[in-house]
Amino acid sequence: MSDRLSLLVDLATLLGREVDFDAILLAACERVAEALGAERATVWLVDADRGDLVSRLALSSELPALRLPMGRGIAGWVAVEGRSARVPVAADDPRFSPETDQRTGFVTRAVLAVPLREEPRAPVRGVLQLLNRRSGGPFDADDERYLEALGQQLARALAMTTLRARDAEVPGVTLRGPINRIVGSSPGLAPVYERVSLAAKTRAHVLLRGETGTGKGLFARAIHANSDRQARPFVVVDCTTLPPPLVESELFGHERGAFTGADRRVSGKVELAHGGTLFLDEIGDLPLESQGKLLRFLQEGAFERVGGRATLETDARIVAATHRDLEALVREGRFRQDLYYRLRVVEIVLPPLRARGAEEVLELARHFADGFGRRYGRPNPKLTPELIAWLSEHRFPGNVRELENVIESAVALSPNGWLAAPDGAPRSPRNSAAPTPGVALPLGLTLEEASRRYAEAALEAAGGVKTDAARGLGISRNTLARTLKKA
C-alpha cells in the first residue's frame, strides 16, 4: 500500500505542471515496476484518433513513438477485450507478439497486463503491462488484483491532464500534444517541442519569441518543469508592470534604508530563484538603464542589492520572452546588443494561432470548453456549427489568449451547454444550428458506397471538419478517412 500511495504522490506532483508525458509515464512505470518487483512496466495508451496503441509520446524526433495495432500482442488483446491477462510463459501464448521485443532488444518471459480505465465498466483508455518478475517465475493473482487497482488510479490521474478522452463514452484518449497542459500537435509546433526538450536538459539561457497570447509563459514553465531544476522555484517577473525606479529593487532586492519606505531588507527575484528558473516576461520592456546590471548578472551570476555594498551570487537560469522586435530596438539604441546576444543562447519562436490550422483551433476550443464547463457547472459543453464556422475563419490577432476568452464567454452565457458564436459574428445558413436534414440514399448501392455517401454527408454537416464528423459518427478520424476513400 505504501508503494501505491508513493506512486500517486509522485504523479500528483507532476500532473499540475507542464511536464512532458514521457516523463509522467516513465515515473509511473518505474514506480509500478518497483512496487511489484518487475523488470519493466509499460503504459500503452489507446490513441482515439489513430485507433492503435502508443507507448511513447516523444518530444524528440530521435526517439520515435512505439505503436502497436489494436488486438496485436497481449497488450492489444487487453485493450480490445477490456480484461486482464496473466501469462506465465509469453512465448507459449498465441496472443504474444515479439514485435516490441525486436524493436527494443528486451526479452519478455512473463506478462501481466490490465486495462486502464477510471471505473470497472468505463471505456478502456490504455493498458498497464508488467514484464518479467525480478525473482523469476510468473505473476500471481495478488499481483493481478494489485495492478488492476493501480491501473484504475492511474487512469483517473491521467484524466486530470490534457491527455484524456475527448468523449467520456468512447474508448481511448486524444493525444493533444507531448507536454501536459499544452494543447497542440500541428506541424508548426514540432520544432518548438524539440527545442524545448533540448533546452530543458541544459542550463543555457532561453529567449522565447512570439506574438502576444501565443503561450510563451506556458512554454517557459515547460522548460523549467522538464529540467533538473524542476524541484526548485520558478519565479516570474513581468517587465511591463515595473516602474523604472523599482526595476532594480524588484530584480536584485534592497537593503533597509536604501530609499524612502525601505524599512527592511528585501530579497530580489534573482535571489528567490536560486537553484531554479527566473522568467523575465516581456524583456523588451526592461528600461535601458537597468539592462547593464542584468547583463552583469547573466555574465557573472553576481549582483548587489540596492543600497548595499556586498557582492552576492546566486544560481538562477534565465528564460526570457518578448513579442517585440529586439533587433529593431537594438538598432534604435533602446536595447543593449550585448544583452540581446547573451539572452538568446537558445531562441524558440512560437507560431501564431492562425498558422497552426483550423483543426488545432477547434481542439483548443474544446479543451477550453471542457475546463470552463467544469468550472461553471455547464453540462458537457458542445460547439455549435455556427461557432465552428466562426472559429475556422477567424484570424485570432490575440492568439490562444483571445480564443480562451471567447470560449470562456461562450460557456458562461450557455446554460444548456451549446456554445454560440460571439455577438456580431456573421451567420451562415449553411452553418446554422438547425437540425441537419436526413440523407437520401438510393436503393441498390453497395454497403461500401452507402457508407461513403453517409460519411460525406456527415463531413459536410460538420463544416468540413473531419474531427467533428468522426466524433458524430462514433469512429476515429482514420476510419473516416478510409471510408471516404472507398469507391
Coordinates of C-alpha atoms in Angstrom, one line a residue:
M1 CA 0.0 0.0 0.0
S2 CA 2.8 2.4 0.8
D3 CA 4.3 1.9 -2.7
R4 CA 0.9 2.6 -4.3
L5 CA 0.5 5.8 -2.2
S6 CA 4.0 6.8 -3.1
L7 CA 3.2 6.3 -6.8
L8 CA 0.1 8.5 -6.5
V9 CA 2.0 11.2 -4.6
D10 CA 4.8 11.2 -7.3
L11 CA 2.2 11.6 -10.0
A12 CA 0.3 14.4 -8.2
T13 CA 3.5 16.5 -8.2
L14 CA 3.7 16.2 -12.0
L15 CA 0.0 16.5 -13.1
G16 CA -0.4 20.2 -12.4
R17 CA 2.8 21.1 -14.3
E18 CA 4.0 21.4 -17.9
V19 CA 5.9 18.1 -17.8
D20 CA 6.3 16.1 -20.9
F21 CA 4.1 13.0 -20.9
D22 CA 7.0 10.6 -21.5
A23 CA 8.4 11.8 -18.1
I24 CA 5.0 11.3 -16.4
L25 CA 4.5 7.8 -17.9
L26 CA 8.1 6.9 -17.1
A27 CA 7.7 7.9 -13.5
A28 CA 4.5 5.8 -13.2
C29 CA 6.2 2.8 -14.9
E30 CA 9.2 3.0 -12.7
R31 CA 7.1 3.1 -9.5
V32 CA 4.8 0.3 -10.7
A33 CA 7.7 -2.0 -11.6
E34 CA 9.4 -1.3 -8.2
A35 CA 6.2 -1.9 -6.3
L36 CA 5.6 -5.3 -7.9
G37 CA 9.2 -6.4 -8.4
A38 CA 9.0 -6.5 -12.2
E39 CA 11.9 -5.9 -14.6
R40 CA 9.8 -3.5 -16.7
A41 CA 6.5 -1.8 -16.7
T42 CA 4.9 -0.2 -19.8
V43 CA 1.9 2.1 -20.3
W44 CA 0.2 1.6 -23.6
L45 CA -2.4 4.3 -24.5
V46 CA -5.2 3.8 -26.9
D47 CA -4.9 6.6 -29.5
A48 CA -8.6 7.5 -30.2
D49 CA -7.7 9.3 -33.4
R50 CA -5.4 6.7 -35.0
G51 CA -7.1 3.6 -33.5
D52 CA -3.9 1.9 -32.2
L53 CA -1.8 1.7 -29.1
V54 CA 1.1 4.1 -28.4
S55 CA 3.6 3.8 -25.5
R56 CA 5.8 6.8 -26.1
L57 CA 4.9 10.4 -26.8
A58 CA 8.3 11.5 -27.7
L59 CA 9.3 15.2 -27.7
S60 CA 12.4 14.4 -29.7
S61 CA 12.5 13.0 -33.3
E62 CA 15.5 11.0 -32.2
L63 CA 13.1 8.9 -30.0
P64 CA 10.3 7.7 -32.2
A65 CA 6.9 6.6 -30.8
L66 CA 6.3 2.9 -30.2
R67 CA 3.0 1.8 -31.7
L68 CA 1.0 -1.4 -31.7
P69 CA -2.1 -2.2 -33.7
M70 CA -5.2 -2.9 -31.6
G71 CA -5.6 -6.6 -31.0
R72 CA -1.9 -7.4 -31.6
G73 CA 0.1 -8.8 -28.8
I74 CA -1.1 -9.3 -25.3
A75 CA -1.4 -5.6 -24.7
G76 CA -3.5 -5.3 -27.8
W77 CA -5.8 -8.1 -26.7
V78 CA -6.3 -6.5 -23.3
A79 CA -7.2 -3.2 -25.0
V80 CA -9.8 -4.8 -27.2
E81 CA -11.3 -7.2 -24.7
G82 CA -11.1 -4.9 -21.6
R83 CA -9.9 -7.9 -19.5
S84 CA -6.7 -8.6 -17.7
A85 CA -4.2 -11.1 -18.9
R86 CA -1.7 -13.0 -16.7
V87 CA 0.7 -15.1 -18.9
P88 CA 3.3 -17.2 -17.1
V89 CA 5.3 -18.1 -20.3
A90 CA 4.9 -15.4 -23.0
A91 CA 6.4 -17.5 -25.8
D92 CA 3.8 -20.2 -25.3
D93 CA 0.8 -17.8 -25.5
P94 CA -0.7 -17.4 -29.0
R95 CA -1.5 -13.8 -28.2
F96 CA 2.1 -12.9 -27.7
S97 CA 3.8 -10.9 -30.4
P98 CA 7.6 -10.5 -30.4
E99 CA 7.4 -7.2 -32.4
T100 CA 8.1 -4.9 -29.5
D101 CA 11.0 -7.1 -28.2
Q102 CA 12.5 -6.9 -31.6
R103 CA 12.4 -3.1 -31.6
T104 CA 13.6 -2.6 -28.0
G105 CA 16.0 -5.6 -27.6
F106 CA 14.2 -6.7 -24.4
V107 CA 13.4 -10.4 -23.8
T108 CA 9.9 -11.0 -22.5
R109 CA 9.3 -14.1 -20.4
A110 CA 6.2 -13.5 -18.3
V111 CA 3.5 -10.9 -18.7
L112 CA 0.8 -9.3 -16.6
A113 CA -1.4 -6.7 -18.3
V114 CA -4.5 -4.9 -17.1
P115 CA -6.8 -2.3 -18.8
L116 CA -6.5 1.4 -17.8
R117 CA -10.0 2.9 -17.1
E118 CA -11.4 5.2 -14.5
E119 CA -14.2 2.7 -13.4
P120 CA -14.6 -1.0 -13.8
R121 CA -17.1 -0.6 -16.7
A122 CA -15.7 2.6 -18.2
P123 CA -14.2 2.6 -21.7
V124 CA -10.6 1.4 -21.9
R125 CA -8.0 4.2 -22.1
G126 CA -5.0 2.1 -22.3
V127 CA -3.1 -0.9 -20.9
L128 CA -0.7 -1.2 -17.9
Q129 CA 1.7 -4.0 -18.5
L130 CA 4.4 -5.7 -16.4
L131 CA 7.2 -7.8 -17.9
N132 CA 9.2 -10.5 -16.0
R133 CA 9.4 -10.8 -12.2
R134 CA 12.9 -10.0 -11.0
S135 CA 12.7 -13.0 -8.7
G136 CA 11.8 -15.3 -11.6
G137 CA 8.6 -17.2 -12.0
P138 CA 5.1 -16.0 -13.0
F139 CA 3.0 -13.1 -11.6
D140 CA 0.2 -14.3 -9.3
A141 CA -3.4 -13.5 -8.6
D142 CA -2.4 -11.0 -5.8
D143 CA -0.2 -9.2 -8.3
E144 CA -3.1 -9.0 -10.7
R145 CA -5.5 -7.5 -8.2
Y146 CA -2.9 -5.0 -7.1
L147 CA -2.1 -4.0 -10.7
E148 CA -5.8 -3.6 -11.5
A149 CA -6.3 -1.2 -8.6
L150 CA -3.2 0.7 -9.7
G151 CA -4.5 0.8 -13.3
Q152 CA -7.7 2.4 -12.2
Q153 CA -5.9 5.0 -10.1
L154 CA -3.5 5.8 -12.9
A155 CA -6.4 6.2 -15.4
R156 CA -8.1 8.7 -13.0
A157 CA -4.8 10.6 -12.7
L158 CA -4.3 10.8 -16.4
A159 CA -7.9 12.1 -16.7
M160 CA -6.7 15.2 -14.8
T161 CA -4.2 16.0 -17.5
T162 CA -4.6 17.2 -21.1
L163 CA -4.0 13.5 -22.1
R164 CA -7.6 12.5 -21.7
A165 CA -10.6 11.3 -23.6
R166 CA -12.4 13.8 -25.8
D167 CA -15.6 11.8 -25.2
A168 CA -16.2 10.0 -21.9
E169 CA -18.2 7.3 -23.7
V170 CA -15.6 6.5 -26.4
P171 CA -12.5 4.3 -25.7
G172 CA -9.1 5.8 -25.8
V173 CA -7.5 9.2 -25.2
T174 CA -6.8 12.1 -27.5
L175 CA -3.1 12.9 -27.9
R176 CA -3.3 16.7 -27.8
G177 CA 0.5 17.2 -27.6
P178 CA 3.5 15.8 -25.9
I179 CA 3.5 18.2 -22.9
N180 CA 0.9 18.3 -20.1
R181 CA -1.3 21.4 -20.1
I182 CA -0.1 22.5 -23.6
V183 CA -2.6 21.6 -26.4
G184 CA -1.1 21.5 -29.8
S185 CA 0.1 18.9 -32.3
S186 CA 0.3 20.9 -35.6
P187 CA 3.5 20.7 -37.7
G188 CA 4.4 24.2 -36.7
L189 CA 4.8 23.2 -33.1
A190 CA 7.1 20.2 -33.7
P191 CA 10.3 22.3 -33.8
V192 CA 9.1 24.2 -30.7
Y193 CA 8.7 20.9 -28.7
E194 CA 12.0 19.6 -29.9
R195 CA 13.9 22.8 -28.8
V196 CA 12.0 22.9 -25.5
S197 CA 13.2 19.3 -24.9
L198 CA 16.8 20.0 -25.8
A199 CA 17.0 23.4 -23.9
A200 CA 15.4 21.9 -20.8
K201 CA 18.3 19.4 -20.5
T202 CA 20.9 22.2 -20.4
R203 CA 21.4 25.4 -18.3
A204 CA 21.6 27.6 -21.3
H205 CA 19.5 30.9 -21.2
V206 CA 16.5 30.8 -23.5
L207 CA 14.7 33.6 -25.4
L208 CA 11.1 32.8 -26.3
R209 CA 9.6 34.9 -29.1
G210 CA 6.1 35.2 -30.5
E211 CA 3.1 37.4 -30.7
T212 CA 1.1 38.3 -27.6
G213 CA -1.0 35.4 -26.4
T214 CA 0.9 32.6 -28.1
G215 CA 1.6 30.9 -24.8
K216 CA 5.2 32.0 -24.1
G217 CA 4.6 31.7 -20.3
L218 CA 3.4 28.0 -20.6
F219 CA 6.5 27.1 -22.6
A220 CA 8.8 28.9 -20.2
R221 CA 7.2 26.8 -17.4
A222 CA 7.7 23.7 -19.6
I223 CA 11.4 24.3 -19.9
H224 CA 11.6 24.6 -16.1
A225 CA 9.4 21.6 -15.4
N226 CA 11.4 19.3 -17.7
S227 CA 14.8 20.4 -16.4
D228 CA 16.9 19.2 -13.5
R229 CA 15.7 22.4 -11.7
Q230 CA 12.1 21.4 -11.6
A231 CA 12.0 20.9 -7.8
R232 CA 13.4 24.5 -7.3
P233 CA 11.5 27.8 -7.6
F234 CA 10.0 29.2 -10.9
V235 CA 10.0 32.9 -10.4
V236 CA 8.2 35.3 -12.8
V237 CA 9.0 39.0 -13.4
D238 CA 6.6 40.9 -15.7
C239 CA 8.8 43.6 -17.1
T240 CA 5.7 45.6 -18.4
T241 CA 4.4 46.2 -14.8
L242 CA 7.7 47.5 -13.3
P243 CA 8.0 51.3 -12.8
P244 CA 11.6 52.2 -13.9
P245 CA 12.6 53.4 -10.3
L246 CA 11.6 50.0 -8.9
V247 CA 13.1 47.7 -11.5
E248 CA 16.4 47.1 -9.8
S249 CA 14.8 46.6 -6.4
E250 CA 12.5 44.1 -7.9
L251 CA 15.2 42.1 -9.6
F252 CA 18.1 42.4 -7.1
G253 CA 16.4 43.4 -3.8
H254 CA 17.3 46.3 -1.5
E255 CA 18.7 47.0 1.9
R256 CA 17.0 48.7 4.8
G257 CA 17.1 52.5 4.3
A258 CA 18.0 52.2 0.6
F259 CA 15.2 54.6 -0.2
T260 CA 12.2 56.2 1.4
G261 CA 9.9 53.5 2.7
A262 CA 12.6 50.8 2.7
D263 CA 12.1 49.8 6.3
R264 CA 13.6 46.3 6.0
R265 CA 15.8 44.2 3.8
V266 CA 14.0 42.6 0.8
S267 CA 15.4 39.9 -1.4
G268 CA 15.1 40.3 -5.1
K269 CA 13.7 37.9 -7.6
V270 CA 17.2 36.7 -8.7
E271 CA 17.8 35.5 -5.1
L272 CA 14.3 33.9 -4.8
A273 CA 15.0 32.0 -8.0
H274 CA 18.3 30.4 -6.6
G275 CA 18.7 26.9 -8.0
G276 CA 15.6 27.4 -10.2
T277 CA 14.4 29.5 -13.1
L278 CA 13.9 33.2 -13.4
F279 CA 11.3 34.0 -16.1
L280 CA 11.6 37.6 -17.5
D281 CA 8.4 38.1 -19.3
E282 CA 8.4 40.9 -22.0
I283 CA 12.1 41.5 -21.6
G284 CA 11.8 44.1 -24.4
D285 CA 10.1 46.5 -22.0
L286 CA 13.0 46.4 -19.5
P287 CA 14.3 50.0 -19.0
L288 CA 17.7 50.6 -20.7
E289 CA 19.3 51.9 -17.5
S290 CA 18.6 48.5 -15.8
Q291 CA 19.9 46.4 -18.6
G292 CA 23.6 46.8 -17.7
K293 CA 23.1 45.2 -14.2
L294 CA 21.1 42.4 -15.7
L295 CA 23.9 41.8 -18.2
R296 CA 26.4 41.6 -15.4
F297 CA 24.3 39.1 -13.6
L298 CA 24.0 36.9 -16.7
Q299 CA 27.7 37.0 -17.2
E300 CA 28.9 36.5 -13.7
G301 CA 26.0 35.4 -11.6
A302 CA 26.8 38.4 -9.3
F303 CA 24.8 41.4 -8.2
E304 CA 24.4 43.9 -5.3
R305 CA 21.1 44.8 -3.6
V306 CA 20.0 48.4 -4.0
G307 CA 21.7 50.4 -1.2
G308 CA 24.1 47.5 -0.5
R309 CA 27.8 47.2 -0.9
A310 CA 28.3 43.4 -0.6
T311 CA 28.6 41.5 -3.9
L312 CA 26.2 38.5 -3.8
E313 CA 26.0 35.4 -6.0
T314 CA 23.1 33.2 -7.0
D315 CA 22.4 30.4 -9.4
A316 CA 19.3 31.2 -11.5
R317 CA 18.7 30.0 -15.0
I318 CA 17.2 32.8 -17.2
V319 CA 14.3 32.3 -19.6
A320 CA 13.1 35.5 -21.2
A321 CA 10.2 36.2 -23.5
T322 CA 9.1 39.0 -25.8
H323 CA 6.7 39.9 -28.5
R324 CA 8.9 42.9 -29.6
D325 CA 11.4 43.1 -32.4
L326 CA 14.5 43.2 -30.3
E327 CA 16.7 43.7 -33.3
A328 CA 14.9 46.9 -34.1
L329 CA 15.2 48.0 -30.5
V330 CA 19.0 47.3 -30.7
R331 CA 19.3 49.5 -33.8
E332 CA 17.3 52.3 -32.1
G333 CA 19.6 52.1 -29.1
R334 CA 16.8 51.0 -26.8
F335 CA 18.1 47.6 -26.1
R336 CA 21.7 46.6 -25.4
Q337 CA 23.1 44.4 -28.2
D338 CA 25.4 42.5 -25.7
L339 CA 22.4 41.7 -23.5
Y340 CA 20.4 40.6 -26.6
Y341 CA 23.1 38.1 -27.6
R342 CA 23.5 36.9 -24.0
L343 CA 19.8 36.2 -23.7
R344 CA 19.3 34.3 -27.0
V345 CA 21.7 31.4 -26.4
V346 CA 18.7 29.3 -27.4
E347 CA 16.0 31.0 -29.3
I348 CA 12.5 29.5 -29.6
V349 CA 9.9 31.1 -31.9
L350 CA 6.3 30.3 -31.2
P351 CA 3.9 30.3 -34.2
P352 CA 0.7 32.4 -34.1
L353 CA -2.5 30.5 -33.7
R354 CA -3.6 31.3 -37.3
A355 CA -0.6 29.4 -38.6
R356 CA -1.5 26.3 -36.6
G357 CA -4.6 25.4 -38.6
A358 CA -8.3 25.3 -38.1
E359 CA -8.2 21.7 -36.6
E360 CA -5.9 22.9 -33.8
V361 CA -8.1 25.9 -33.1
L362 CA -11.1 23.6 -32.7
E363 CA -9.0 21.2 -30.5
L364 CA -8.0 24.1 -28.3
A365 CA -11.6 25.4 -28.2
R366 CA -12.9 22.0 -27.0
H367 CA -10.1 21.9 -24.4
F368 CA -11.0 25.3 -23.0
A369 CA -14.7 24.4 -23.2
D370 CA -14.2 21.3 -21.1
G371 CA -12.2 23.3 -18.5
F372 CA -14.7 26.2 -18.2
G373 CA -17.6 23.8 -18.3
R374 CA -16.3 22.1 -15.1
R375 CA -15.6 25.5 -13.6
Y376 CA -19.0 26.9 -14.3
G377 CA -21.0 23.7 -13.9
R378 CA -22.2 23.6 -17.5
P379 CA -23.4 20.3 -18.9
N380 CA -20.9 18.8 -21.4
P381 CA -20.2 22.0 -23.5
K382 CA -20.6 21.5 -27.3
L383 CA -19.6 23.7 -30.2
T384 CA -22.5 24.7 -32.4
P385 CA -21.9 24.6 -36.2
E386 CA -22.1 28.4 -36.2
L387 CA -19.3 28.7 -33.7
I388 CA -17.2 26.0 -35.5
A389 CA -17.5 28.1 -38.7
W390 CA -16.5 31.3 -37.0
L391 CA -13.6 29.6 -35.2
S392 CA -12.4 28.2 -38.5
E393 CA -12.4 31.5 -40.3
H394 CA -11.3 34.0 -37.6
R395 CA -7.7 35.2 -37.7
F396 CA -7.2 35.5 -33.9
P397 CA -4.9 38.5 -33.6
G398 CA -4.9 37.8 -29.8
N399 CA -3.9 34.2 -30.4
V400 CA -4.6 31.5 -27.8
R401 CA -5.4 34.0 -25.1
E402 CA -8.1 35.5 -27.3
L403 CA -9.5 32.1 -28.1
E404 CA -9.6 31.2 -24.4
N405 CA -11.5 34.4 -23.6
V406 CA -14.0 33.7 -26.4
I407 CA -14.7 30.2 -25.2
E408 CA -15.0 31.3 -21.5
S409 CA -17.6 33.9 -22.5
A410 CA -19.5 31.3 -24.6
V411 CA -19.5 28.8 -21.7
A412 CA -20.6 31.4 -19.2
L413 CA -23.5 32.5 -21.5
S414 CA -24.7 29.0 -22.4
P415 CA -26.7 27.3 -19.6
N416 CA -27.6 24.4 -21.8
G417 CA -24.0 23.7 -22.9
W418 CA -24.4 24.7 -26.5
L419 CA -21.7 27.3 -27.3
A420 CA -22.8 30.1 -29.6
A421 CA -20.6 32.3 -31.8
P422 CA -19.6 35.7 -30.4
D423 CA -22.1 38.6 -30.9
G424 CA -21.6 40.2 -34.2
A425 CA -20.2 37.1 -35.9
P426 CA -21.6 36.6 -39.4
R427 CA -24.4 34.0 -39.6
S428 CA -24.3 31.5 -42.5
P429 CA -27.4 29.4 -43.3
R430 CA -25.1 26.5 -44.1
N431 CA -23.8 26.7 -40.6
S432 CA -27.0 27.4 -38.7
A433 CA -27.8 25.4 -35.6
A434 CA -30.9 24.0 -37.2
P435 CA -31.1 20.2 -37.3
T436 CA -29.3 18.6 -40.3
P437 CA -31.7 17.1 -42.8
G438 CA -31.8 13.4 -43.5
V439 CA -29.6 11.8 -46.1
A440 CA -31.4 10.2 -49.1
L441 CA -29.6 7.1 -50.3
P442 CA -31.0 5.3 -53.3
L443 CA -31.6 1.5 -53.2
G444 CA -29.0 -0.7 -55.0
L445 CA -25.9 0.8 -53.5
T446 CA -23.2 -1.4 -52.1
L447 CA -22.7 -1.2 -48.4
E448 CA -19.3 0.5 -49.0
E449 CA -20.8 3.1 -51.3
A450 CA -23.7 3.8 -48.9
S451 CA -21.1 4.2 -46.1
R452 CA -19.0 6.6 -48.2
R453 CA -22.0 8.8 -49.1
Y454 CA -23.2 8.9 -45.5
A455 CA -19.7 9.8 -44.3
E456 CA -19.6 12.6 -46.9
A457 CA -22.9 14.0 -45.7
A458 CA -21.6 13.9 -42.1
L459 CA -18.5 15.7 -43.1
E460 CA -20.5 18.4 -44.9
A461 CA -22.7 18.8 -41.9
A462 CA -19.6 19.3 -39.7
G463 CA -18.4 22.2 -41.9
G464 CA -15.7 20.0 -43.4
V465 CA -14.0 19.4 -40.0
K466 CA -13.1 15.7 -40.0
T467 CA -12.6 15.6 -36.2
D468 CA -16.2 16.7 -35.7
A469 CA -17.6 14.4 -38.4
A470 CA -15.7 11.4 -37.0
R471 CA -16.9 12.2 -33.5
G472 CA -20.5 12.5 -34.6
L473 CA -20.2 9.1 -36.3
G474 CA -18.6 7.5 -33.3
I475 CA -15.5 6.5 -35.3
S476 CA -11.8 7.6 -35.4
R477 CA -10.5 10.1 -38.0
N478 CA -8.5 7.3 -39.6
T479 CA -11.7 5.2 -40.1
L480 CA -13.5 8.2 -41.5
A481 CA -10.6 8.8 -44.0
R482 CA -10.7 5.2 -45.1
T483 CA -14.5 5.3 -45.6
L484 CA -14.3 8.5 -47.7
K485 CA -11.7 6.9 -50.0
K486 CA -13.8 3.8 -50.8
A487 CA -15.1 3.7 -54.4

